[in-house]
Amino acid sequence: MQNSTTSKEKILKQIRKALTHKSSQEIGDVDKESEIFTSSEEPLEIQFAQNFLALNGKFIFCENENEFIENFNFISKDNNWKNLFCLEPAIKDLLNKANIKFSDQEADFLATDIGITLCECLVARTGSVMITSKQASGRRLPIYANEHVVIAYTSQLVIHVKDGLKLIREKYNGQLPSMISTISGPSRTADIEKTLVQGAHGPKEIYVFLIDDLAAVD
């Protein structure tokens, strides 16, 4: 016990000394602008796809909206998707055009298996999807459904999270939404007996359909 107490006192003495005697070493200005990541020459869509797939996401590239409809129909049938729910007007138009059945009624929300949303942007560096409470899907749909389907466009790709925040700030005239969330792969945790479980506190699968809307501009 004596040795334990002595060791504890020595540590506390060192802490007190460090707090009362400031270091004479001066800290220079922190460089907040220089790039901390190694730059990549790959297109943003390739960077995003590689990083998103590394996080166990499902990525589907579509050259246009017609190809999106074909790919969505194929994957939907292949996975036997049922109880689709969508609140985004632009996506609802696409789904209606493709004769894909879905619901946008509050009464059907609790039975939702597949939640379909847009996003604010895609972050290439981290393979993440940024969403906010300002979207038609709100706070609930992206986390409630068993599987989350995100429909995004190549014009929404940014390099870093800070670029995504800048885009969101500009979109909403300087007023940031009350909730901004960055989704990096399916929901997962290893808190229980250090066993990795997907879908513990959100969707167990996340799909990103990336539609190229820049090719036509070029």
PDB file of C-alpha atoms in Angstrom:
ATOM      1  CA  MET A   1       0.000   0.000   0.000  1.00  0.00           C
ATOM      2  CA  GLN A   2       2.908   2.335   0.892  1.00  0.00           C
ATOM      3  CA  ASN A   3       4.489   1.854  -2.564  1.00  0.00           C
ATOM      4  CA  SER A   4       1.133   2.474  -4.250  1.00  0.00           C
ATOM      5  CA  THR A   5       0.553   5.688  -2.289  1.00  0.00           C
ATOM      6  CA  THR A   6       4.085   6.878  -2.987  1.00  0.00           C
ATOM      7  CA  SER A   7       3.703   6.288  -6.728  1.00  0.00           C
ATOM      8  CA  LYS A   8       0.396   8.139  -6.753  1.00  0.00           C
ATOM      9  CA  GLU A   9       1.907  11.093  -4.880  1.00  0.00           C
ATOM     10  CA  LYS A  10       4.807  11.263  -7.337  1.00  0.00           C
ATOM     11  CA  ILE A  11       2.421  11.410 -10.291  1.00  0.00           C
ATOM     12  CA  LEU A  12       0.272  14.096  -8.662  1.00  0.00           C
ATOM     13  CA  LYS A  13       3.377  16.117  -7.816  1.00  0.00           C
ATOM     14  CA  GLN A  14       4.495  16.006 -11.460  1.00  0.00           C
ATOM     15  CA  ILE A  15       1.030  17.126 -12.620  1.00  0.00           C
ATOM     16  CA  ARG A  16       1.024  20.068 -10.170  1.00  0.00           C
ATOM     17  CA  LYS A  17       4.478  21.102 -11.311  1.00  0.00           C
ATOM     18  CA  ALA A  18       3.446  20.990 -14.967  1.00  0.00           C
ATOM     19  CA  LEU A  19       0.401  23.140 -14.245  1.00  0.00           C
ATOM     20  CA  THR A  20       2.277  25.774 -12.251  1.00  0.00           C
ATOM     21  CA  HIS A  21       5.339  26.018 -14.503  1.00  0.00           C
ATOM     22  CA  LYS A  22       4.410  26.945 -18.038  1.00  0.00           C
ATOM     23  CA  SER A  23       6.648  25.810 -20.842  1.00  0.00           C
ATOM     24  CA  SER A  24       8.955  28.453 -22.255  1.00  0.00           C
ATOM     25  CA  GLN A  25       8.587  26.969 -25.720  1.00  0.00           C
ATOM     26  CA  GLU A  26       6.536  29.191 -27.979  1.00  0.00           C
ATOM     27  CA  ILE A  27       3.995  27.659 -30.280  1.00  0.00           C
ATOM     28  CA  GLY A  28       3.898  29.200 -33.706  1.00  0.00           C
ATOM     29  CA  ASP A  29       0.825  29.923 -35.806  1.00  0.00           C
ATOM     30  CA  VAL A  30      -1.139  26.821 -36.719  1.00  0.00           C
ATOM     31  CA  ASP A  31      -1.388  26.211 -40.441  1.00  0.00           C
ATOM     32  CA  LYS A  32      -5.065  25.620 -41.102  1.00  0.00           C
ATOM     33  CA  GLU A  33      -4.955  25.921 -44.855  1.00  0.00           C
ATOM     34  CA  SER A  34      -2.366  23.422 -46.091  1.00  0.00           C
ATOM     35  CA  GLU A  35      -3.602  20.079 -47.385  1.00  0.00           C
ATOM     36  CA  ILE A  36      -3.141  17.255 -44.868  1.00  0.00           C
ATOM     37  CA  PHE A  37      -4.154  14.459 -47.254  1.00  0.00           C
ATOM     38  CA  THR A  38      -2.201  13.137 -50.185  1.00  0.00           C
ATOM     39  CA  SER A  39      -3.819  14.550 -53.298  1.00  0.00           C
ATOM     40  CA  SER A  40      -5.298  12.173 -55.858  1.00  0.00           C
ATOM     41  CA  GLU A  41      -5.527  12.598 -59.605  1.00  0.00           C
ATOM     42  CA  GLU A  42      -8.514  10.239 -59.815  1.00  0.00           C
ATOM     43  CA  PRO A  43     -11.892  11.817 -60.721  1.00  0.00           C
ATOM     44  CA  LEU A  44     -14.078  12.581 -57.693  1.00  0.00           C
ATOM     45  CA  GLU A  45     -16.600   9.884 -58.590  1.00  0.00           C
ATOM     46  CA  ILE A  46     -13.820   7.267 -58.569  1.00  0.00           C
ATOM     47  CA  GLN A  47     -12.445   8.513 -55.252  1.00  0.00           C
ATOM     48  CA  PHE A  48     -15.903   8.456 -53.699  1.00  0.00           C
ATOM     49  CA  ALA A  49     -16.704   4.980 -55.045  1.00  0.00           C
ATOM     50  CA  GLN A  50     -13.445   3.489 -53.749  1.00  0.00           C
ATOM     51  CA  ASN A  51     -13.823   4.973 -50.263  1.00  0.00           C
ATOM     52  CA  PHE A  52     -17.557   4.252 -50.046  1.00  0.00           C
ATOM     53  CA  LEU A  53     -17.086   0.602 -51.058  1.00  0.00           C
ATOM     54  CA  ALA A  54     -14.292   0.285 -48.476  1.00  0.00           C
ATOM     55  CA  LEU A  55     -16.927   1.199 -45.865  1.00  0.00           C
ATOM     56  CA  ASN A  56     -19.201  -1.657 -47.045  1.00  0.00           C
ATOM     57  CA  GLY A  57     -21.516   0.603 -49.019  1.00  0.00           C
ATOM     58  CA  LYS A  58     -23.164  -0.420 -52.290  1.00  0.00           C
ATOM     59  CA  PHE A  59     -22.312   1.850 -55.211  1.00  0.00           C
ATOM     60  CA  ILE A  60     -24.029   2.016 -58.611  1.00  0.00           C
ATOM     61  CA  PHE A  61     -22.954   4.497 -61.286  1.00  0.00           C
ATOM     62  CA  CYS A  62     -25.590   5.564 -63.814  1.00  0.00           C
ATOM     63  CA  GLU A  63     -24.812   7.509 -66.978  1.00  0.00           C
ATOM     64  CA  ASN A  64     -28.251   9.126 -66.938  1.00  0.00           C
ATOM     65  CA  GLU A  65     -31.671   8.895 -65.300  1.00  0.00           C
ATOM     66  CA  ASN A  66     -32.881   6.249 -67.741  1.00  0.00           C
ATOM     67  CA  GLU A  67     -29.984   3.995 -66.746  1.00  0.00           C
ATOM     68  CA  PHE A  68     -30.809   4.716 -63.115  1.00  0.00           C
ATOM     69  CA  ILE A  69     -34.333   3.399 -63.679  1.00  0.00           C
ATOM     70  CA  GLU A  70     -32.968   0.234 -65.320  1.00  0.00           C
ATOM     71  CA  ASN A  71     -30.438  -0.374 -62.546  1.00  0.00           C
ATOM     72  CA  PHE A  72     -32.923   0.387 -59.794  1.00  0.00           C
ATOM     73  CA  ASN A  73     -35.505  -1.995 -61.249  1.00  0.00           C
ATOM     74  CA  PHE A  74     -32.930  -4.774 -61.578  1.00  0.00           C
ATOM     75  CA  ILE A  75     -31.559  -4.385 -58.044  1.00  0.00           C
ATOM     76  CA  SER A  76     -35.034  -3.985 -56.585  1.00  0.00           C
ATOM     77  CA  LYS A  77     -36.210  -7.251 -58.144  1.00  0.00           C
ATOM     78  CA  ASP A  78     -32.943  -9.056 -57.381  1.00  0.00           C
ATOM     79  CA  ASN A  79     -33.204  -8.115 -53.688  1.00  0.00           C
ATOM     80  CA  ASN A  80     -36.985  -8.489 -53.547  1.00  0.00           C
ATOM     81  CA  TRP A  81     -37.409  -4.967 -52.216  1.00  0.00           C
ATOM     82  CA  LYS A  82     -40.828  -4.227 -50.730  1.00  0.00           C
ATOM     83  CA  ASN A  83     -42.408  -1.374 -48.774  1.00  0.00           C
ATOM     84  CA  LEU A  84     -40.482   1.427 -50.457  1.00  0.00           C
ATOM     85  CA  PHE A  85     -40.959   4.891 -48.948  1.00  0.00           C
ATOM     86  CA  CYS A  86     -40.015   8.233 -50.482  1.00  0.00           C
ATOM     87  CA  LEU A  87     -40.812  11.874 -49.703  1.00  0.00           C
ATOM     88  CA  GLU A  88     -38.539  13.620 -52.218  1.00  0.00           C
ATOM     89  CA  PRO A  89     -40.630  15.162 -55.058  1.00  0.00           C
ATOM     90  CA  ALA A  90     -37.863  14.781 -57.669  1.00  0.00           C
ATOM     91  CA  ILE A  91     -37.367  11.098 -56.862  1.00  0.00           C
ATOM     92  CA  LYS A  92     -41.095  10.423 -56.771  1.00  0.00           C
ATOM     93  CA  ASP A  93     -41.323  11.676 -60.358  1.00  0.00           C
ATOM     94  CA  LEU A  94     -38.557   9.247 -61.375  1.00  0.00           C
ATOM     95  CA  LEU A  95     -40.175   6.317 -59.570  1.00  0.00           C
ATOM     96  CA  ASN A  96     -43.579   7.056 -61.084  1.00  0.00           C
ATOM     97  CA  LYS A  97     -41.981   7.263 -64.526  1.00  0.00           C
ATOM     98  CA  ALA A  98     -40.498   3.806 -63.968  1.00  0.00           C
ATOM     99  CA  ASN A  99     -43.784   2.406 -62.569  1.00  0.00           C
ATOM    100  CA  ILE A 100     -42.015   1.563 -59.306  1.00  0.00           C
ATOM    101  CA  LYS A 101     -44.447   1.233 -56.435  1.00  0.00           C
ATOM    102  CA  PHE A 102     -43.720   3.250 -53.307  1.00  0.00           C
ATOM    103  CA  SER A 103     -45.533   5.125 -50.572  1.00  0.00           C
ATOM    104  CA  ASP A 104     -45.289   8.678 -49.295  1.00  0.00           C
ATOM    105  CA  GLN A 105     -48.079   8.380 -46.740  1.00  0.00           C
ATOM    106  CA  GLU A 106     -47.378   8.854 -43.042  1.00  0.00           C
ATOM    107  CA  ALA A 107     -49.616   5.875 -42.224  1.00  0.00           C
ATOM    108  CA  ASP A 108     -47.186   3.583 -44.080  1.00  0.00           C
ATOM    109  CA  PHE A 109     -44.002   4.926 -42.526  1.00  0.00           C
ATOM    110  CA  LEU A 110     -43.654   2.331 -39.767  1.00  0.00           C
ATOM    111  CA  ALA A 111     -43.862  -0.476 -42.332  1.00  0.00           C
ATOM    112  CA  THR A 112     -40.989   0.969 -44.375  1.00  0.00           C
ATOM    113  CA  ASP A 113     -38.255  -1.450 -45.441  1.00  0.00           C
ATOM    114  CA  ILE A 114     -36.504   0.693 -48.067  1.00  0.00           C
ATOM    115  CA  GLY A 115     -36.056   4.416 -47.501  1.00  0.00           C
ATOM    116  CA  ILE A 116     -35.209   6.434 -50.618  1.00  0.00           C
ATOM    117  CA  THR A 117     -33.704   9.900 -50.247  1.00  0.00           C
ATOM    118  CA  LEU A 118     -31.625  12.525 -51.966  1.00  0.00           C
ATOM    119  CA  CYS A 119     -28.568  14.034 -50.250  1.00  0.00           C
ATOM    120  CA  GLU A 120     -26.893  17.402 -49.912  1.00  0.00           C
ATOM    121  CA  CYS A 121     -23.571  16.167 -51.299  1.00  0.00           C
ATOM    122  CA  LEU A 122     -21.104  13.282 -51.503  1.00  0.00           C
ATOM    123  CA  VAL A 123     -17.664  13.668 -49.902  1.00  0.00           C
ATOM    124  CA  ALA A 124     -15.094  11.956 -52.130  1.00  0.00           C
ATOM    125  CA  ARG A 125     -12.210  11.969 -49.624  1.00  0.00           C
ATOM    126  CA  THR A 126     -14.120  10.007 -46.976  1.00  0.00           C
ATOM    127  CA  GLY A 127     -16.708   8.190 -49.089  1.00  0.00           C
ATOM    128  CA  SER A 128     -19.451   9.820 -47.031  1.00  0.00           C
ATOM    129  CA  VAL A 129     -22.981  11.034 -47.735  1.00  0.00           C
ATOM    130  CA  MET A 130     -24.059  14.353 -46.221  1.00  0.00           C
ATOM    131  CA  ILE A 131     -27.730  14.849 -45.400  1.00  0.00           C
ATOM    132  CA  THR A 132     -29.611  17.543 -43.452  1.00  0.00           C
ATOM    133  CA  SER A 133     -32.939  18.113 -41.751  1.00  0.00           C
ATOM    134  CA  LYS A 134     -33.836  20.607 -44.494  1.00  0.00           C
ATOM    135  CA  GLN A 135     -34.399  17.806 -46.998  1.00  0.00           C
ATOM    136  CA  ALA A 136     -37.902  16.522 -47.683  1.00  0.00           C
ATOM    137  CA  SER A 137     -36.921  13.198 -46.086  1.00  0.00           C
ATOM    138  CA  GLY A 138     -36.295  14.953 -42.790  1.00  0.00           C
ATOM    139  CA  ARG A 139     -34.503  13.343 -39.849  1.00  0.00           C
ATOM    140  CA  ARG A 140     -36.346  10.013 -39.644  1.00  0.00           C
ATOM    141  CA  LEU A 141     -36.262   8.264 -43.005  1.00  0.00           C
ATOM    142  CA  PRO A 142     -32.457   7.959 -43.455  1.00  0.00           C
ATOM    143  CA  ILE A 143     -32.102   6.100 -40.148  1.00  0.00           C
ATOM    144  CA  TYR A 144     -35.404   4.238 -39.807  1.00  0.00           C
ATOM    145  CA  ALA A 145     -35.529   1.924 -42.827  1.00  0.00           C
ATOM    146  CA  ASN A 146     -33.704  -1.407 -42.933  1.00  0.00           C
ATOM    147  CA  GLU A 147     -32.001  -0.294 -46.140  1.00  0.00           C
ATOM    148  CA  HIS A 148     -31.229   3.270 -47.196  1.00  0.00           C
ATOM    149  CA  VAL A 149     -31.105   4.178 -50.896  1.00  0.00           C
ATOM    150  CA  VAL A 150     -29.455   7.501 -51.749  1.00  0.00           C
ATOM    151  CA  ILE A 151     -29.869   9.049 -55.175  1.00  0.00           C
ATOM    152  CA  ALA A 152     -27.158  11.589 -55.943  1.00  0.00           C
ATOM    153  CA  TYR A 153     -25.718  13.435 -58.933  1.00  0.00           C
ATOM    154  CA  THR A 154     -22.118  13.949 -60.014  1.00  0.00           C
ATOM    155  CA  SER A 155     -22.603  17.721 -59.640  1.00  0.00           C
ATOM    156  CA  GLN A 156     -22.979  17.084 -55.880  1.00  0.00           C
ATOM    157  CA  LEU A 157     -19.494  15.637 -55.441  1.00  0.00           C
ATOM    158  CA  VAL A 158     -17.076  17.583 -53.243  1.00  0.00           C
ATOM    159  CA  ILE A 159     -13.570  16.748 -52.067  1.00  0.00           C
ATOM    160  CA  HIS A 160     -13.719  17.381 -48.300  1.00  0.00           C
ATOM    161  CA  VAL A 161     -16.323  17.689 -45.556  1.00  0.00           C
ATOM    162  CA  LYS A 162     -15.494  21.406 -45.270  1.00  0.00           C
ATOM    163  CA  ASP A 163     -16.458  21.802 -48.941  1.00  0.00           C
ATOM    164  CA  GLY A 164     -19.764  20.085 -48.236  1.00  0.00           C
ATOM    165  CA  LEU A 165     -20.464  22.418 -45.315  1.00  0.00           C
ATOM    166  CA  LYS A 166     -19.677  25.407 -47.522  1.00  0.00           C
ATOM    167  CA  LEU A 167     -22.057  24.119 -50.198  1.00  0.00           C
ATOM    168  CA  ILE A 168     -24.828  23.608 -47.615  1.00  0.00           C
ATOM    169  CA  ARG A 169     -24.282  27.065 -46.119  1.00  0.00           C
ATOM    170  CA  GLU A 170     -24.535  28.668 -49.576  1.00  0.00           C
ATOM    171  CA  LYS A 171     -27.611  26.610 -50.494  1.00  0.00           C
ATOM    172  CA  TYR A 172     -29.493  27.819 -47.410  1.00  0.00           C
ATOM    173  CA  ASN A 173     -28.321  31.443 -47.593  1.00  0.00           C
ATOM    174  CA  GLY A 174     -25.864  31.251 -44.720  1.00  0.00           C
ATOM    175  CA  GLN A 175     -28.247  29.469 -42.351  1.00  0.00           C
ATOM    176  CA  LEU A 176     -27.031  25.977 -41.486  1.00  0.00           C
ATOM    177  CA  PRO A 177     -29.807  23.389 -40.932  1.00  0.00           C
ATOM    178  CA  SER A 178     -30.437  22.270 -37.347  1.00  0.00           C
ATOM    179  CA  MET A 179     -29.170  18.786 -38.234  1.00  0.00           C
ATOM    180  CA  ILE A 180     -26.280  17.902 -40.535  1.00  0.00           C
ATOM    181  CA  SER A 181     -25.289  14.247 -40.648  1.00  0.00           C
ATOM    182  CA  THR A 182     -22.429  12.481 -42.391  1.00  0.00           C
ATOM    183  CA  ILE A 183     -23.175   8.865 -43.283  1.00  0.00           C
ATOM    184  CA  SER A 184     -20.109   6.692 -43.751  1.00  0.00           C
ATOM    185  CA  GLY A 185     -21.335   3.221 -44.686  1.00  0.00           C
ATOM    186  CA  PRO A 186     -24.067   1.114 -43.087  1.00  0.00           C
ATOM    187  CA  SER A 187     -24.854   1.460 -39.397  1.00  0.00           C
ATOM    188  CA  ARG A 188     -22.514  -0.779 -37.401  1.00  0.00           C
ATOM    189  CA  THR A 189     -21.176  -1.319 -33.891  1.00  0.00           C
ATOM    190  CA  ALA A 190     -18.820  -3.656 -32.054  1.00  0.00           C
ATOM    191  CA  ASP A 191     -19.864  -2.602 -28.560  1.00  0.00           C
ATOM    192  CA  ILE A 192     -21.446  -5.965 -27.763  1.00  0.00           C
ATOM    193  CA  GLU A 193     -18.764  -8.571 -27.012  1.00  0.00           C
ATOM    194  CA  LYS A 194     -16.523  -6.876 -29.617  1.00  0.00           C
ATOM    195  CA  THR A 195     -18.548  -8.524 -32.404  1.00  0.00           C
ATOM    196  CA  LEU A 196     -19.217  -6.312 -35.430  1.00  0.00           C
ATOM    197  CA  VAL A 197     -22.946  -5.977 -36.069  1.00  0.00           C
ATOM    198  CA  GLN A 198     -24.444  -4.048 -38.989  1.00  0.00           C
ATOM    199  CA  GLY A 199     -27.817  -2.372 -38.652  1.00  0.00           C
ATOM    200  CA  ALA A 200     -27.536  -1.956 -34.880  1.00  0.00           C
ATOM    201  CA  HIS A 201     -28.831   1.625 -34.787  1.00  0.00           C
ATOM    202  CA  GLY A 202     -29.788   2.384 -38.387  1.00  0.00           C
ATOM    203  CA  PRO A 203     -29.902   0.823 -41.870  1.00  0.00           C
ATOM    204  CA  LYS A 204     -27.923  -2.380 -42.319  1.00  0.00           C
ATOM    205  CA  GLU A 205     -27.291  -1.562 -45.980  1.00  0.00           C
ATOM    206  CA  ILE A 206     -26.788   1.715 -47.821  1.00  0.00           C
ATOM    207  CA  TYR A 207     -26.911   2.082 -51.600  1.00  0.00           C
ATOM    208  CA  VAL A 208     -25.746   5.130 -53.533  1.00  0.00           C
ATOM    209  CA  PHE A 209     -26.995   5.513 -57.094  1.00  0.00           C
ATOM    210  CA  LEU A 210     -24.769   8.191 -58.641  1.00  0.00           C
ATOM    211  CA  ILE A 211     -26.323   9.730 -61.762  1.00  0.00           C
ATOM    212  CA  ASP A 212     -24.017  11.601 -64.130  1.00  0.00           C
ATOM    213  CA  ASP A 213     -25.588  15.000 -64.788  1.00  0.00           C
ATOM    214  CA  LEU A 214     -22.340  16.643 -65.937  1.00  0.00           C
ATOM    215  CA  ALA A 215     -21.761  14.657 -69.128  1.00  0.00           C
ATOM    216  CA  ALA A 216     -24.610  16.427 -70.894  1.00  0.00           C
ATOM    217  CA  VAL A 217     -23.184  19.812 -69.837  1.00  0.00           C
ATOM    218  CA  ASP A 218     -19.743  18.919 -71.204  1.00  0.00           C
TER     219      ASP A 218
END
